[in-house]
Coordinates of C-alpha atoms in Angstrom, one line a residue:
M11 CA 0.1 0.0 0.0
T12 CA 1.3 3.3 -1.1
A13 CA 0.7 6.6 0.8
H14 CA 0.6 10.0 -0.7
T15 CA 0.8 13.3 0.8
S16 CA -1.7 15.9 0.0
L17 CA -0.9 19.4 -0.5
S18 CA -2.8 20.4 2.8
R19 CA -0.9 17.8 4.7
R20 CA 2.5 19.4 3.3
A21 CA 1.2 22.8 4.1
A22 CA 0.5 21.9 7.7
A23 CA 3.9 20.4 8.1
E24 CA 5.4 23.5 6.7
L25 CA 3.5 25.8 9.1
I26 CA 4.1 23.3 12.1
G27 CA 7.8 22.8 11.3
T28 CA 8.5 26.6 11.0
A29 CA 6.5 27.5 14.1
G30 CA 8.7 24.8 16.0
L31 CA 11.8 26.6 14.5
L32 CA 10.9 30.0 15.8
V33 CA 10.0 28.5 19.0
V34 CA 13.5 27.1 19.3
V35 CA 15.3 30.4 18.1
I36 CA 13.3 32.8 20.1
G37 CA 12.8 30.6 23.2
S38 CA 16.4 29.5 23.4
G39 CA 17.4 33.4 23.0
L40 CA 14.9 34.3 25.8
Q41 CA 16.4 31.6 28.2
A42 CA 19.8 32.6 27.5
A43 CA 19.3 36.1 28.2
E44 CA 17.8 35.3 31.7
L45 CA 20.6 32.9 32.6
S46 CA 23.5 35.0 31.5
R47 CA 24.5 38.9 31.2
D48 CA 27.3 37.9 28.9
T49 CA 26.3 38.5 25.3
G50 CA 28.7 35.9 24.1
V51 CA 27.4 33.1 26.2
A52 CA 24.0 33.9 25.2
L53 CA 24.8 33.8 21.7
I54 CA 26.5 30.3 22.0
A55 CA 23.5 28.8 23.6
N56 CA 21.2 30.3 21.0
S57 CA 23.2 29.2 18.1
L58 CA 23.6 25.6 19.5
A59 CA 19.9 25.3 20.3
S60 CA 18.8 26.8 17.1
A61 CA 21.2 24.2 15.0
I62 CA 20.1 21.3 17.0
G63 CA 16.5 22.3 16.7
L64 CA 16.7 23.0 12.8
G65 CA 18.2 19.6 12.3
L66 CA 15.9 17.8 14.1
I67 CA 12.9 19.4 12.3
I68 CA 14.3 18.9 9.1
T69 CA 14.7 15.2 9.7
L70 CA 11.2 15.0 11.2
F71 CA 9.3 16.9 8.6
G72 CA 11.5 16.4 5.6
P73 CA 9.6 13.0 4.7
L74 CA 6.2 14.9 4.7
S75 CA 6.8 18.3 3.1
G76 CA 10.9 18.6 2.3
A77 CA 10.9 20.8 5.2
H78 CA 11.7 23.8 3.1
L79 CA 10.6 26.1 6.3
N80 CA 11.9 29.0 4.4
P81 CA 10.4 30.6 1.4
V82 CA 13.7 31.0 -0.3
V83 CA 14.2 27.3 -0.5
T84 CA 10.8 27.0 -1.5
L85 CA 11.7 29.7 -4.2
T86 CA 14.6 27.6 -5.4
S87 CA 12.3 24.6 -5.7
W88 CA 10.0 26.7 -7.9
W89 CA 12.8 27.9 -10.0
A90 CA 14.1 24.2 -10.5
R91 CA 10.7 23.5 -12.2
R92 CA 10.6 26.5 -14.3
T93 CA 14.0 25.7 -15.6
G94 CA 12.8 21.8 -16.7
G95 CA 13.5 20.1 -13.5
D96 CA 11.5 18.5 -10.6
G97 CA 10.1 21.0 -8.0
L98 CA 7.1 22.8 -7.0
G99 CA 4.4 24.4 -9.1
G100 CA 3.5 27.9 -8.6
R101 CA 0.5 27.1 -6.6
E102 CA 2.3 24.7 -4.4
A103 CA 5.2 27.2 -3.8
L104 CA 2.7 30.1 -2.7
V105 CA 0.8 27.9 -0.4
Y106 CA 4.3 26.7 1.3
T107 CA 5.1 30.6 1.6
V108 CA 2.0 31.4 3.3
A109 CA 2.1 28.2 5.4
Q110 CA 5.6 29.1 6.5
T111 CA 5.1 32.9 7.2
A112 CA 2.0 32.0 9.3
G113 CA 4.0 29.3 11.2
A114 CA 6.8 31.9 11.9
I115 CA 4.5 34.3 13.4
G116 CA 2.7 31.7 15.4
G117 CA 5.9 30.2 16.9
A118 CA 7.3 33.8 17.6
L119 CA 3.9 34.5 19.7
L120 CA 4.0 31.1 21.4
A121 CA 7.5 31.7 22.5
E122 CA 6.7 35.1 24.1
T123 CA 3.7 33.6 25.8
M124 CA 5.9 30.5 27.1
F125 CA 8.2 32.8 29.0
G126 CA 5.7 35.0 30.5
R127 CA 5.9 37.8 28.0
T128 CA 3.1 39.8 26.3
P129 CA 2.8 38.2 22.9
G130 CA 2.3 40.5 19.9
T131 CA 4.9 43.1 21.1
F132 CA 6.8 44.3 18.0
S133 CA 10.8 44.0 18.3
T134 CA 12.4 47.7 19.0
Q135 CA 15.9 46.0 17.8
V136 CA 16.5 48.1 14.6
R137 CA 19.3 46.4 12.5
D138 CA 20.2 48.7 9.7
G139 CA 23.4 49.3 7.6
G140 CA 24.7 48.2 4.5
H141 CA 27.1 45.8 6.2
L142 CA 24.2 43.9 7.9
L143 CA 22.6 43.3 4.5
I144 CA 25.8 42.1 3.0
G145 CA 25.7 39.7 5.8
E146 CA 22.4 38.4 4.9
V147 CA 23.4 37.9 1.4
V148 CA 26.2 35.8 2.3
A149 CA 24.2 34.0 4.9
T150 CA 21.3 33.1 2.5
A151 CA 23.6 32.3 -0.6
G152 CA 25.6 30.0 1.6
L153 CA 22.5 28.2 2.8
V154 CA 21.2 27.7 -0.8
L155 CA 24.8 26.5 -2.0
V156 CA 25.0 24.0 0.8
I157 CA 21.5 22.5 -0.2
Q158 CA 22.0 22.7 -3.6
G159 CA 25.5 21.2 -3.7
L160 CA 24.7 18.4 -1.5
G161 CA 21.7 17.6 -3.7
R162 CA 23.6 17.7 -7.0
I163 CA 26.6 15.4 -5.6
G164 CA 23.9 12.9 -4.5
R165 CA 24.5 13.2 -0.5
P166 CA 21.1 14.4 0.4
R167 CA 21.1 12.3 3.5
L168 CA 24.0 14.9 4.8
V169 CA 21.4 17.7 4.5
P170 CA 19.9 18.0 7.9
A171 CA 23.4 17.9 9.8
A172 CA 25.0 20.0 7.3
V173 CA 22.2 22.6 7.2
A174 CA 22.2 22.9 11.1
A175 CA 25.8 23.1 11.1
Y176 CA 26.0 25.7 8.6
I177 CA 23.4 27.7 10.6
A178 CA 25.1 27.4 13.8
A179 CA 28.5 28.8 12.0
A180 CA 26.9 31.6 10.3
I181 CA 25.1 33.0 13.3
W182 CA 28.6 33.7 14.2
F183 CA 30.5 34.7 11.1
T184 CA 27.9 36.9 9.2
S185 CA 27.4 40.4 10.6
S186 CA 23.7 39.9 10.4
G187 CA 23.5 37.0 12.7
S188 CA 22.2 34.8 9.8
F189 CA 18.3 35.4 9.6
A190 CA 18.6 33.9 5.9
N191 CA 14.8 33.2 6.1
P192 CA 12.2 35.7 5.0
A193 CA 9.4 33.9 7.1
G194 CA 11.4 33.6 10.1
T195 CA 12.6 37.1 9.7
I196 CA 8.9 38.4 9.8
G197 CA 8.3 36.0 12.7
R198 CA 11.1 37.3 14.9
S199 CA 9.7 40.8 14.2
F200 CA 7.1 40.0 17.0
S201 CA 9.8 39.2 19.7
D202 CA 11.4 42.4 21.3
S203 CA 14.3 40.4 22.5
F204 CA 18.0 40.1 21.2
T205 CA 17.0 37.6 18.5
G206 CA 14.2 39.9 17.2
I207 CA 14.2 42.7 14.5
A208 CA 12.3 45.8 14.5
P209 CA 9.5 45.8 11.6
E210 CA 11.2 48.7 9.5
S211 CA 14.3 46.6 9.2
L212 CA 12.3 44.0 7.4
P213 CA 12.4 45.3 3.8
G214 CA 15.9 45.7 3.7
F215 CA 16.4 42.0 5.0
V216 CA 13.8 40.3 3.2
A217 CA 15.4 41.8 0.0
A218 CA 18.9 40.7 0.9
Q219 CA 17.7 37.3 1.4
L220 CA 16.1 37.0 -2.0
I221 CA 19.3 38.5 -3.4
G222 CA 21.1 35.8 -1.8
G223 CA 18.9 32.8 -2.8
I224 CA 19.7 34.1 -6.4
L225 CA 23.2 34.3 -5.9
G226 CA 23.3 30.8 -4.0
L227 CA 21.4 29.3 -7.2
A228 CA 24.1 30.9 -9.5
L229 CA 27.1 29.5 -7.5
A230 CA 25.6 26.0 -7.6
A231 CA 25.1 26.3 -11.3
L232 CA 28.7 27.6 -11.8
L233 CA 30.2 24.9 -9.4
Y234 CA 28.1 21.8 -10.4
G235 CA 26.6 22.5 -13.5
N236 CA 22.8 23.0 -14.7
G237 CA 22.2 19.4 -14.1
N238 CA 19.0 18.5 -12.0
G239 CA 20.6 15.8 -9.8
N240 CA 18.5 14.5 -7.2
G241 CA 18.6 16.9 -4.3
S242 CA 18.1 17.8 -0.7
E243 CA 16.5 20.3 2.1
N244 CA 15.7 24.1 2.4
G245 CA 16.4 24.0 -1.1
A246 CA 18.7 20.9 -1.3
S247 CA 19.1 20.0 -5.0
R248 CA 16.5 20.0 -7.5
T249 CA 13.5 18.6 -6.1
A250 CA 13.6 14.9 -6.6
K251 CA 10.5 12.7 -8.2
P252 CA 8.3 11.0 -5.5
V253 CA 9.2 7.4 -4.6
P254 CA 6.5 5.2 -3.1
V255 CA 7.0 3.7 0.1
E256 CA 5.3 1.0 2.2
T257 CA 3.4 2.3 5.1
A258 CA 4.6 -0.6 7.2
V259 CA 6.5 0.6 10.4
P260 CA 10.1 1.0 9.0
T261 CA 12.9 -0.2 10.7
S262 CA 15.0 3.1 9.9
L263 CA 14.2 6.6 8.5
P264 CA 13.1 6.5 4.8
E265 CA 15.1 8.3 2.5
T266 CA 13.7 11.8 2.4
G267 CA 13.6 14.7 -0.1
P268 CA 12.0 17.9 -1.5
A269 CA 8.4 18.4 -1.7
D270 CA 6.9 17.7 -4.9
G271 CA 3.4 16.6 -3.9
A272 CA 3.3 13.1 -4.6
S273 CA 4.4 10.9 -1.6
P274 CA 5.2 11.2 2.1
T275 CA 8.8 10.2 1.4
K276 CA 10.8 12.2 -1.1
A277 CA 14.2 11.3 -2.6
A278 CA 15.8 14.0 -0.9
Y279 CA 15.4 17.2 1.5
E280 CA 14.5 20.5 -0.2
P281 CA 15.1 23.4 3.8
V282 CA 16.2 26.4 6.5
G283 CA 16.9 28.8 9.0

């Protein structure tokens, strides 16, 4: 018996997965700030928790939706289909993006409520300056390149760990702190904490992330060619064609992959931060 994942179920996975990611990012930031006045110590705790949480979420939701959790990753999948590869159609990409954004806002509100703060308070953390926008371009380009690169060399199973490791590092090596996710950035505007971003800073960050996504795709094409190899998360490679899977309880995790709408297990992940 073969199970099939409907678009509504995939959208639910994207919503819940992105909400979970924001709970981890904001919640760990709030906890770290409460436990230490040392910004460096708080950032270490926040980056480690964010990376571990992201890796687990990708592993858990990848078989359902591809675990994009990020509109930039979804757009790379849509572009793959537009250029003759496998990926999401326009309607699917729109549904994914809406679900991710709603999930990010919901996750931020939940994290604030969980720590006894007033939910719905906008961040006052203004993040402006060209150097921060360059940081976001670099962070997002690197994320897309990691996902696309692993997909095109046929190693999609490494995506959860690789994306988690990349985000943990990018939080430190980029000037912006590596938001690298338009939905997550919008969600973080609903948290007045050190992980937040003021609403007035959103346009610049989101624009930089979109530019970074395009740059990441271009770098992947330059380095690995334009072939549509079977790929991976948060944009892993070109989205792989669905592979039917038995519904009997597996002895190990099935091979997962980017969402294309046909089966609960995909050949590779398509997903972050």
